[in-house]
Amino acid sequence: MTTHDNDAFKPIATVDLAIFSLAPAGLSVLLVRRTSVPFAGDWALPGGWIHIDEDADLEAAARRVLKEKTGVETPYLEQLQTTGSRDRDPRGWSISIVYIALLSADDVAERQDALAEEAEWRPIEGEGVGLSLAFDHASLLKEALGRIRSKVEYSSLPGHLLPVRFTLSELQSVYESLLGRKLDKSAFRKRMAEADFLEPVEGEMRRASNRPAQVFRLKDTRSLVLFDRRI
Amino acid sequence: MTTHDNDAFKPIATVDLAIFSLAPAGLSVLLVRRTSVPFAGDWALPGGWIHIDEDADLEAAARRVLKEKTGVETPYLEQLQTTGSRDRDPRGWSISIVYIALLSADDVAERQDALAEEAEWRPIEGEGVGLSLAFDHASLLKEALGRIRSKVEYSSLPGHLLPVRFTLSELQSVYESLLGRKLDKSAFRKRMAEADFLEPVEGEMRRASNRPAQVFRLKDTRSLVLFDRRI
DNA sequence: TAACTTAGTGACAAATGTCAACTAACTTAG
DNA sequence: CTAAGTTAGTTGACATTTGTCACTAAGTTA
């Protein structure tokens, strides 16, 4: 077995992020324009080489990239998958560890200015963004969308795209837009009650020109899984 | 951005496998004894450095390791997760891409001899093997068990642990042993029918000293997901 | 041929999803 | 001050799905 020392480490692994939000109009992903070869000028998922000197672990590396591109420090973050092959980068073997990040509407609104120069939100259309992306990023994005859409079915994941405080109707709308179909109000309410994702915020009601609605927040920062006896 | 060339590549990423089977007695995982530092003499998940000269991609690397240790070429293989940090290996930053492999009872029986010298099946007890493992492998194994147990609920995964041809009752037993609880025969049958995982093998029946049972095989080599309208 | 064992079915109860109507609590127009 | 409009939240009836459990079927063995 080969030994290795950190100093001589040649970068080969990147952390890449599929960062989603509901801004500006519906589900969008953050893309950056590449400035150097290969794929100079193309859009890509934000990412960067792992810094073995500053990143304690992979998640820290992902957080660092996220902070650099968006200014957000405490997103919802989840590892998606790792791809590695000799084909994905013309320069040779490389590994990409992909994370999914969800930014709350709050974050997107407040940190508009912190967005990196070359970064831009692109609305999702179908299984991608209708652009060809650098490396294998189009396929990574597709996988990320698949993960998000499938987790909508059984977890509190969509809650992380809303502001910290939201009403049930707002939450239902997010579920509906990610699933692409309408849900029954009363069934949704029952399910959320039993799933135990949500915590009513004491005394707070959202008022408009109609009956005020109870305000909720997520109980946990993780994406809780609706447990279910299947087989 | 740094450029890199393959020749100067210093190994930093390993592919590690949690290989499961039902042999010799219930769910077991294949462990190997380490021969070199660090953790010399300790048990570990089988794995190896990625060979950028022979492995086309990560899955190929996983298959190579699997072949070396067990002789099996076409297992069920699924990527679990990637860990990377400066703490998991005393020599410094390292990345481990973990795959789950399931060996069919056929494979285990036929390839007994192909098992690598230092490899051994260890029965699962609770969340591990009751041994301290090298690196962070105990935690990786725990994650792998979590993934397997949760996929039992909604996929055909357990089918990959049986021989290619099996009866419904045999399959139900595997589900039961992974779930740790008894299932209703009739409900199980209905669920399997609608899930459409299984294909009856024409005309074949398994006979013992009782009514013969229909023989089935999995429709696909992938672990099909029982789709389900949740929310 | 009766007893035994495991495979496979069918009938009913319980839980869940769907739909639509209803009541509640606010704002706004007049 | 009141009626109309809007969205929140509840309720109940009905269809569909799912779980439970006893029953029938098809073989072997004594």
Coordinates of C-alpha atoms (C1' of nucleotides) in Angstrom, one line a residue:
Chain A
M1 CA 0.0 0.0 0.0
T2 CA 1.2 3.4 -0.9
T3 CA 1.7 6.0 1.7
H4 CA 1.0 9.6 0.9
D5 CA 1.7 13.0 2.5
N6 CA -0.6 16.0 2.2
D7 CA 2.0 18.3 0.8
A8 CA 2.4 16.3 -2.4
F9 CA -1.3 16.0 -2.9
K10 CA -2.4 16.7 -6.5
P11 CA -6.0 17.8 -6.7
I12 CA -8.3 15.3 -8.3
A13 CA -11.5 15.6 -6.4
T14 CA -13.9 18.4 -6.5
V15 CA -17.0 19.2 -4.4
D16 CA -19.8 20.4 -6.7
L17 CA -23.1 21.8 -5.5
A18 CA -26.6 21.7 -6.9
I19 CA -28.0 24.7 -5.1
F20 CA -31.7 25.2 -5.4
S21 CA -34.2 27.9 -4.4
L22 CA -37.6 29.0 -5.3
A23 CA -36.3 32.3 -6.6
P24 CA -36.7 34.2 -8.8
A25 CA -39.7 32.3 -10.3
G26 CA -40.2 28.7 -9.2
L27 CA -37.5 26.1 -8.6
S28 CA -34.1 27.4 -9.8
V29 CA -30.6 26.2 -9.6
L30 CA -27.5 28.4 -9.2
L31 CA -25.0 28.1 -12.1
V32 CA -21.6 29.8 -12.6
R33 CA -19.9 30.6 -15.8
R34 CA -16.5 29.0 -16.2
T35 CA -13.6 31.3 -16.9
S36 CA -10.9 28.8 -17.7
V37 CA -10.4 25.7 -19.8
P38 CA -11.8 23.1 -20.1
F39 CA -15.3 24.3 -21.0
A40 CA -14.4 28.0 -20.6
G41 CA -17.5 30.1 -21.1
D42 CA -19.9 27.3 -20.3
W43 CA -22.2 27.2 -17.4
A44 CA -21.5 24.7 -14.6
L45 CA -22.6 23.8 -11.1
P46 CA -20.5 25.8 -8.6
G47 CA -17.8 23.8 -7.0
G48 CA -14.1 23.6 -6.3
W49 CA -11.2 21.4 -5.5
I50 CA -11.1 20.1 -2.0
H51 CA -8.6 22.0 0.1
I52 CA -6.9 19.5 2.3
D53 CA -5.4 22.3 4.3
E54 CA -8.6 24.2 5.1
D55 CA -11.5 21.8 4.8
A56 CA -11.9 19.5 7.8
D57 CA -14.2 17.2 5.8
L58 CA -16.3 17.0 2.7
E59 CA -19.2 18.7 4.2
A60 CA -17.0 21.6 5.3
A61 CA -15.7 21.8 1.7
A62 CA -19.3 22.0 0.5
R63 CA -20.1 24.7 3.0
R64 CA -17.1 26.7 2.0
V65 CA -18.0 26.7 -1.7
L66 CA -21.6 27.6 -0.7
K67 CA -20.4 30.5 1.4
E68 CA -18.1 31.8 -1.4
K69 CA -20.9 31.7 -4.0
T70 CA -23.9 32.8 -2.1
G71 CA -22.9 34.1 1.3
V72 CA -25.2 31.6 3.0
E73 CA -23.7 29.7 5.9
T74 CA -26.4 27.4 7.2
P75 CA -28.3 25.9 4.3
Y76 CA -29.9 22.5 4.1
L77 CA -27.2 20.3 2.8
E78 CA -27.3 16.7 1.7
Q79 CA -24.8 14.5 -0.1
L80 CA -26.1 13.2 -3.4
Q81 CA -23.6 11.0 -5.1
T82 CA -20.0 10.7 -6.3
T83 CA -19.0 10.3 -9.9
G84 CA -15.5 9.5 -11.0
S85 CA -14.1 8.4 -14.3
R86 CA -11.5 9.2 -16.9
D87 CA -14.0 10.7 -19.3
R88 CA -15.7 13.4 -17.4
D89 CA -12.8 15.8 -17.6
P90 CA -10.6 15.9 -20.7
R91 CA -7.6 16.4 -18.5
G92 CA -8.0 12.9 -17.1
W93 CA -9.3 11.0 -14.1
S94 CA -11.4 13.1 -11.8
I95 CA -13.9 12.7 -9.0
S96 CA -16.8 14.9 -8.2
I97 CA -18.7 14.6 -4.9
V98 CA -22.0 16.3 -5.4
Y99 CA -24.1 17.9 -2.7
I100 CA -27.6 19.3 -2.9
A101 CA -28.2 22.5 -1.0
L102 CA -31.6 24.1 -0.5
L103 CA -31.7 27.8 0.2
S104 CA -34.6 29.3 2.1
A105 CA -36.5 32.1 0.5
D106 CA -35.1 34.3 3.3
D107 CA -31.6 33.6 2.3
V108 CA -32.1 34.3 -1.3
A109 CA -33.8 37.6 -0.7
E110 CA -31.3 38.8 1.9
R111 CA -28.1 37.7 0.2
Q112 CA -28.9 38.9 -3.3
D113 CA -25.8 41.2 -3.0
A114 CA -23.5 38.4 -1.7
L115 CA -24.0 36.4 -4.9
A116 CA -20.7 35.8 -6.6
E117 CA -20.1 37.8 -9.7
E118 CA -20.3 35.1 -12.2
A119 CA -23.3 33.3 -10.6
E120 CA -26.8 33.2 -11.8
W121 CA -30.1 31.6 -10.9
R122 CA -31.6 29.6 -13.7
P123 CA -35.1 28.3 -13.6
I124 CA -35.6 24.5 -13.9
E125 CA -37.5 23.3 -16.9
G126 CA -38.2 19.6 -16.9
E127 CA -35.1 17.7 -16.2
G128 CA -32.6 20.5 -16.5
V129 CA -32.1 24.1 -17.4
G130 CA -32.2 24.0 -21.2
L131 CA -28.5 24.8 -21.5
S132 CA -25.6 22.5 -22.1
L133 CA -23.4 22.4 -19.0
A134 CA -19.7 21.8 -18.5
F135 CA -18.3 18.3 -17.7
D136 CA -21.1 15.8 -16.8
H137 CA -22.9 18.5 -14.9
A138 CA -26.1 18.2 -16.9
S139 CA -26.4 14.6 -15.8
L140 CA -25.5 15.5 -12.2
L141 CA -28.2 18.1 -12.2
K142 CA -30.7 15.6 -13.5
E143 CA -29.8 13.2 -10.7
A144 CA -30.2 16.0 -8.1
L145 CA -33.7 16.9 -9.5
G146 CA -34.6 13.2 -9.3
R147 CA -33.6 13.1 -5.6
I148 CA -35.4 16.2 -4.7
R149 CA -38.6 15.2 -6.5
S150 CA -38.6 11.7 -5.0
K151 CA -37.9 13.0 -1.5
V152 CA -40.9 15.3 -1.7
E153 CA -43.1 12.2 -1.5
Y154 CA -42.0 11.2 1.9
S155 CA -40.0 13.9 3.7
S156 CA -40.1 17.5 4.9
L157 CA -37.5 18.5 2.3
P158 CA -39.7 21.1 0.6
G159 CA -40.0 23.0 3.9
H160 CA -36.3 24.1 3.5
L161 CA -37.1 26.1 0.4
L162 CA -39.5 28.4 2.3
P163 CA -38.7 31.2 4.7
V164 CA -38.2 30.0 8.3
R165 CA -41.8 30.7 9.1
F166 CA -44.6 29.8 6.8
T167 CA -48.2 28.8 6.6
L168 CA -49.6 25.4 5.7
S169 CA -51.0 26.7 2.5
E170 CA -47.6 28.1 1.5
L171 CA -46.0 24.7 2.3
Q172 CA -48.7 22.9 0.3
S173 CA -48.0 25.1 -2.7
V174 CA -44.3 24.1 -2.6
Y175 CA -45.2 20.4 -2.4
E176 CA -47.6 20.9 -5.3
S177 CA -45.1 22.8 -7.5
L178 CA -42.4 20.2 -6.9
L179 CA -44.8 17.3 -7.5
G180 CA -46.5 18.9 -10.4
R181 CA -50.0 18.1 -9.2
K182 CA -52.6 19.4 -6.9
L183 CA -53.0 18.0 -3.4
D184 CA -56.1 17.7 -1.2
K185 CA -56.1 20.3 1.5
S186 CA -57.5 18.1 4.2
A187 CA -55.4 15.1 3.4
F188 CA -52.3 17.3 3.4
R189 CA -53.1 18.7 6.7
K190 CA -53.7 15.3 8.3
R191 CA -50.5 13.9 6.8
M192 CA -48.4 16.9 8.1
A193 CA -50.0 16.5 11.5
E194 CA -49.1 12.8 11.8
A195 CA -45.7 13.2 10.1
D196 CA -44.7 15.6 12.9
F197 CA -42.5 17.8 10.8
L198 CA -44.0 21.1 11.9
E199 CA -44.2 23.2 14.9
P200 CA -46.8 25.9 15.2
V201 CA -45.2 29.2 16.1
E202 CA -46.9 30.4 19.3
G203 CA -49.5 33.0 18.8
E204 CA -48.2 34.0 15.4
M205 CA -50.7 34.3 12.6
R206 CA -50.2 35.6 9.1
R207 CA -52.8 38.1 8.2
A208 CA -53.9 39.3 4.8
S209 CA -57.3 40.5 3.6
N210 CA -58.8 37.3 4.8
R211 CA -58.8 34.9 7.7
P212 CA -55.3 34.8 9.3
A213 CA -53.4 31.5 9.1
Q214 CA -51.4 29.7 11.7
V215 CA -47.6 30.1 11.2
F216 CA -45.4 27.1 11.4
R217 CA -41.7 26.3 11.3
L218 CA -39.8 23.0 10.7
K219 CA -39.1 21.1 13.9
D220 CA -35.6 20.1 12.8
T221 CA -33.0 21.4 10.4
R222 CA -32.7 17.9 8.9
S223 CA -35.1 16.7 6.3
L224 CA -37.2 14.4 8.4
V225 CA -38.5 11.2 6.8
L226 CA -42.1 10.3 7.0
F227 CA -41.9 6.8 8.3
D228 CA -44.2 4.3 6.9
R229 CA -44.9 0.7 7.2
R230 CA -44.8 -0.6 3.6
I231 CA -44.2 -4.3 3.4
Chain B
M1 CA -7.4 26.5 -11.1
T2 CA -4.7 23.9 -10.9
T3 CA -4.1 21.5 -13.8
H4 CA -3.2 18.0 -13.1
D5 CA -1.8 15.1 -15.0
N6 CA -2.5 11.4 -14.3
D7 CA 1.1 10.3 -13.9
A8 CA 1.7 12.5 -10.9
F9 CA -1.4 11.4 -9.2
K10 CA -1.0 10.5 -5.5
P11 CA -3.6 8.1 -4.2
I12 CA -6.0 9.7 -1.9
A13 CA -9.3 8.1 -2.7
T14 CA -10.3 4.5 -2.0
V15 CA -13.3 2.5 -3.0
D16 CA -14.6 0.4 -0.1
L17 CA -17.2 -2.2 -0.2
A18 CA -19.8 -3.4 2.2
I19 CA -20.5 -6.8 0.7
F20 CA -23.5 -8.6 2.2
S21 CA -24.8 -12.1 1.9
L22 CA -27.1 -14.4 3.8
A23 CA -24.3 -16.9 4.4
P24 CA -23.2 -18.6 6.5
A25 CA -26.0 -17.9 9.0
G26 CA -28.2 -14.9 8.4
L27 CA -27.1 -11.5 7.1
S28 CA -23.3 -11.3 7.0
V29 CA -20.7 -8.9 5.8
L30 CA -17.3 -9.7 4.3
L31 CA -14.3 -8.3 6.2
V32 CA -10.6 -8.5 5.5
R33 CA -7.8 -8.4 8.0
R34 CA -5.3 -5.6 7.4
T35 CA -1.7 -6.5 6.9
S36 CA -0.1 -3.1 7.0
V37 CA -0.2 0.1 8.9
P38 CA -2.2 1.9 9.9
F39 CA -4.6 -0.4 11.8
A40 CA -2.4 -3.5 10.9
G41 CA -4.2 -6.6 12.2
D42 CA -7.6 -5.0 12.4
W43 CA -10.6 -6.0 10.4
A44 CA -11.8 -3.7 7.7
L45 CA -14.2 -3.4 4.8
P46 CA -12.5 -4.7 1.6
G47 CA -11.4 -1.9 -0.6
G48 CA -8.5 -0.4 -2.5
W49 CA -7.0 2.7 -4.0
I50 CA -8.6 3.8 -7.3
H51 CA -6.4 2.8 -10.2
I52 CA -6.7 5.6 -12.6
D53 CA -4.8 3.5 -15.2
E54 CA -7.1 0.4 -15.0
D55 CA -10.5 1.6 -13.7
A56 CA -12.7 3.4 -16.2
D57 CA -14.9 4.7 -13.5
L58 CA -15.8 4.3 -9.8
E59 CA -18.2 1.5 -10.4
A60 CA -15.5 -0.4 -12.4
A61 CA -13.2 0.1 -9.4
A62 CA -15.7 -1.3 -7.1
R63 CA -16.3 -4.3 -9.4
R64 CA -12.5 -4.9 -9.6
V65 CA -12.2 -5.0 -5.8
L66 CA -15.2 -7.3 -5.6
K67 CA -13.8 -9.7 -8.1
E68 CA -10.4 -9.7 -6.3
K69 CA -12.0 -10.6 -3.0
T70 CA -14.8 -12.9 -3.9
G71 CA -14.5 -13.9 -7.5
V72 CA -18.0 -12.6 -8.2
E73 CA -18.4 -10.5 -11.3
T74 CA -22.0 -9.5 -11.5
P75 CA -23.3 -8.6 -8.1
Y76 CA -25.9 -6.2 -7.2
L77 CA -24.0 -2.9 -6.7
E78 CA -25.1 0.4 -5.4
Q79 CA -23.2 3.5 -4.3
L80 CA -23.8 4.4 -0.7
Q81 CA -21.9 7.5 0.3
T82 CA -18.6 9.2 0.3
T83 CA -16.7 10.3 3.4
G84 CA -13.6 12.4 3.4
S85 CA -11.8 14.1 6.1
R86 CA -8.4 14.7 7.6
D87 CA -9.2 12.5 10.6
R88 CA -10.3 9.1 9.2
D89 CA -6.8 8.1 8.3
P90 CA -3.8 9.0 10.6
R91 CA -1.7 9.6 7.5
G92 CA -3.9 12.6 6.5
W93 CA -6.7 13.6 4.2
S94 CA -8.4 10.7 2.5
I95 CA -11.6 10.0 0.7
S96 CA -13.6 6.7 0.8
I97 CA -16.3 6.0 -1.7
V98 CA -18.4 3.3 -0.3
Y99 CA -20.5 0.8 -2.3
I100 CA -22.9 -1.8 -1.1
A101 CA -22.8 -5.1 -2.8
L102 CA -25.3 -8.0 -2.4
L103 CA -24.2 -11.5 -3.2
S104 CA -26.8 -14.1 -4.1
A105 CA -26.8 -17.3 -2.2
D106 CA -25.7 -19.0 -5.4
D107 CA -22.5 -16.9 -5.7
V108 CA -21.5 -17.4 -2.1
A109 CA -21.9 -21.2 -2.4
E110 CA -20.2 -21.5 -5.7
R111 CA -17.3 -19.2 -5.0
Q112 CA -16.4 -20.4 -1.6
D113 CA -12.9 -21.2 -2.9
A114 CA -12.5 -17.9 -4.7
L115 CA -12.6 -16.0 -1.4
A116 CA -9.4 -14.1 -0.8
E117 CA -7.1 -15.5 1.7
E118 CA -7.6 -12.9 4.4
A119 CA -11.3 -12.5 3.9
E120 CA -14.1 -13.7 6.2
W121 CA -17.8 -13.6 6.5
R122 CA -19.0 -12.0 9.8
P123 CA -22.6 -12.2 10.9
I124 CA -24.3 -8.9 11.5
E125 CA -25.4 -8.3 15.1
G126 CA -27.5 -5.2 15.6
E127 CA -25.8 -2.3 14.0
G128 CA -22.4 -3.9 13.3
V129 CA -20.3 -7.0 13.8
G130 CA -19.3 -6.6 17.4
L131 CA -15.7 -5.9 16.4
S132 CA -13.8 -2.6 16.3
L133 CA -12.9 -1.9 12.6
A134 CA -10.1 0.0 11.0
F135 CA -10.5 3.7 10.0
D136 CA -14.2 4.8 10.2
H137 CA -15.4 1.5 8.8
A138 CA -17.6 0.7 11.7
S139 CA -19.6 3.9 11.0
L140 CA -19.6 3.1 7.3
L141 CA -20.9 -0.3 8.0
K142 CA -23.7 1.1 10.2
E143 CA -24.7 3.5 7.4
A144 CA -24.8 0.6 4.9
L145 CA -27.0 -1.5 7.2
G146 CA -29.3 1.5 7.6
R147 CA -29.6 1.9 3.8
I148 CA -30.3 -1.8 3.3
R149 CA -32.9 -2.0 6.1
S150 CA -34.7 1.1 4.9
K151 CA -34.8 -0.1 1.3
V152 CA -36.3 -3.3 2.3
E153 CA -39.5 -1.3 3.0
Y154 CA -40.0 -0.2 -0.5
S155 CA -37.8 -2.1 -3.0
S156 CA -36.9 -5.5 -4.4
L157 CA -33.4 -5.3 -2.8
P158 CA -33.8 -8.4 -0.6
G159 CA -34.3 -10.5 -3.8
H160 CA -30.7 -10.0 -4.7
L161 CA -29.6 -12.0 -1.6
L162 CA -31.4 -15.1 -2.7
P163 CA -30.4 -17.6 -5.5
V164 CA -31.6 -16.5 -8.9
R165 CA -34.8 -18.7 -8.6
F166 CA -36.8 -18.7 -5.4
T167 CA -40.3 -19.1 -4.1
L168 CA -42.4 -16.4 -2.6
S169 CA -42.1 -17.9 0.9
E170 CA -38.3 -17.9 0.6
L171 CA -38.4 -14.2 -0.4
Q172 CA -40.8 -13.4 2.4
S173 CA -38.4 -15.0 4.9
V174 CA -35.6 -12.7 3.7
Y175 CA -37.8 -9.6 4.0
E176 CA -38.8 -10.8 7.5
S177 CA -35.3 -11.4 8.6
L178 CA -34.1 -8.0 7.4
L179 CA -37.1 -6.2 8.9
G180 CA -37.0 -8.2 12.1
R181 CA -40.7 -8.8 12.1
K182 CA -43.2 -11.3 10.7
L183 CA -45.3 -10.3 7.6
D184 CA -48.7 -11.5 6.5
K185 CA -48.5 -14.0 3.7
S186 CA -51.5 -12.7 1.8
A187 CA -50.5 -9.0 2.1
F188 CA -47.0 -9.8 1.0
R189 CA -48.3 -11.7 -2.0
K190 CA -50.6 -8.8 -3.0
R191 CA -47.8 -6.3 -2.6
M192 CA -45.3 -8.3 -4.6
A193 CA -47.9 -8.7 -7.4
E194 CA -48.6 -5.0 -7.7
A195 CA -45.0 -4.0 -7.3
D196 CA -44.2 -6.1 -10.3
F197 CA -40.7 -7.1 -9.2
L198 CA -41.2 -10.8 -9.9
E199 CA -41.5 -13.0 -12.8
P200 CA -42.9 -16.5 -12.4
V201 CA -40.5 -19.0 -14.0
E202 CA -42.6 -20.9 -16.6
G203 CA -43.7 -24.3 -15.4
E204 CA -41.2 -24.6 -12.6
M205 CA -42.4 -25.6 -9.2
R206 CA -40.4 -26.3 -6.1
R207 CA -41.5 -29.5 -4.5
A208 CA -41.0 -30.8 -1.0
S209 CA -43.2 -32.9 1.1
N210 CA -46.1 -30.6 0.6
R211 CA -47.8 -28.5 -2.0
P212 CA -45.3 -27.4 -4.6
A213 CA -44.6 -23.7 -4.8
Q214 CA -44.3 -21.4 -7.9
V215 CA -40.7 -20.4 -8.6
F216 CA -39.9 -16.8 -9.4
R217 CA -37.0 -14.7 -10.4
L218 CA -36.4 -10.9 -10.3
K219 CA -37.5 -9.1 -13.4
D220 CA -34.5 -6.8 -13.4
T221 CA -31.0 -6.8 -12.0
R222 CA -31.6 -3.4 -10.5
S223 CA -33.3 -2.9 -7.2
L224 CA -36.7 -1.8 -8.3
V225 CA -38.5 0.8 -6.3
L226 CA -42.1 0.3 -5.3
F227 CA -43.6 3.5 -6.3
D228 CA -46.1 4.9 -4.0
R229 CA -48.2 8.0 -3.8
R230 CA -47.5 9.4 -0.4
I231 CA -48.5 13.0 -0.1
Chain C
dT1 C1' -56.8 -43.0 3.2
dA2 C1' -55.9 -40.0 7.1
dA3 C1' -52.7 -36.9 9.0
dC4 C1' -49.5 -33.4 8.1
dT5 C1' -47.3 -29.5 5.9
dT6 C1' -46.8 -25.6 3.1
dA7 C1' -49.0 -22.9 -1.0
dG8 C1' -52.3 -19.9 -2.3
dT9 C1' -57.3 -17.5 -2.0
dG10 C1' -61.2 -15.0 -0.4
dA11 C1' -64.1 -12.3 2.8
dC12 C1' -64.4 -8.8 5.8
dA13 C1' -62.7 -5.1 8.8
dA14 C1' -59.9 -1.1 9.3
dA15 C1' -57.5 2.7 7.5
dT16 C1' -56.8 6.0 4.0
dG17 C1' -57.6 9.0 0.1
dT18 C1' -61.1 12.0 -2.4
dC19 C1' -64.5 15.3 -2.9
dA20 C1' -67.4 18.7 -1.7
dA21 C1' -69.8 21.3 1.4
dC22 C1' -69.6 23.9 5.4
dT23 C1' -68.1 27.2 9.1
dA24 C1' -64.6 30.8 10.7
dA25 C1' -62.1 35.1 10.6
dC26 C1' -60.5 38.5 8.6
dT27 C1' -60.5 43.0 5.0
dT28 C1' -62.7 46.1 2.0
dA29 C1' -66.4 48.6 -0.6
dG30 C1' -70.4 51.0 -0.1
Chain D
dC1 C1' -72.6 49.1 9.9
dT2 C1' -73.2 45.7 6.8
dA3 C1' -72.7 42.8 2.8
dA4 C1' -69.4 40.7 -0.3
dG5 C1' -65.1 38.6 -1.1
dT6 C1' -61.2 35.8 0.2
dT7 C1' -58.6 32.4 2.3
dA8 C1' -58.2 29.1 6.7
dG9 C1' -59.6 25.3 8.6
dT10 C1' -63.3 21.4 9.7
dT11 C1' -66.5 17.8 8.8
dG12 C1' -68.7 14.0 6.7
dA13 C1' -69.9 10.8 3.1
dC14 C1' -68.1 7.7 0.0
dA15 C1' -64.7 5.0 -2.7
dT16 C1' -60.5 2.7 -2.7
dT17 C1' -56.7 0.4 -0.6
dT18 C1' -54.7 -2.3 2.9
dG19 C1' -54.3 -5.5 6.8
dT20 C1' -56.1 -9.7 9.2
dC21 C1' -57.4 -14.2 9.4
dA22 C1' -59.6 -18.2 8.4
dC23 C1' -60.2 -21.2 4.6
dT24 C1' -59.2 -24.3 0.5
dA25 C1' -55.6 -26.6 -2.5
dA26 C1' -51.9 -29.8 -3.5
dG27 C1' -48.6 -32.3 -2.5
dT28 C1' -45.9 -36.2 0.9
dT29 C1' -45.7 -39.7 4.3
dA30 C1' -47.3 -43.2 7.6

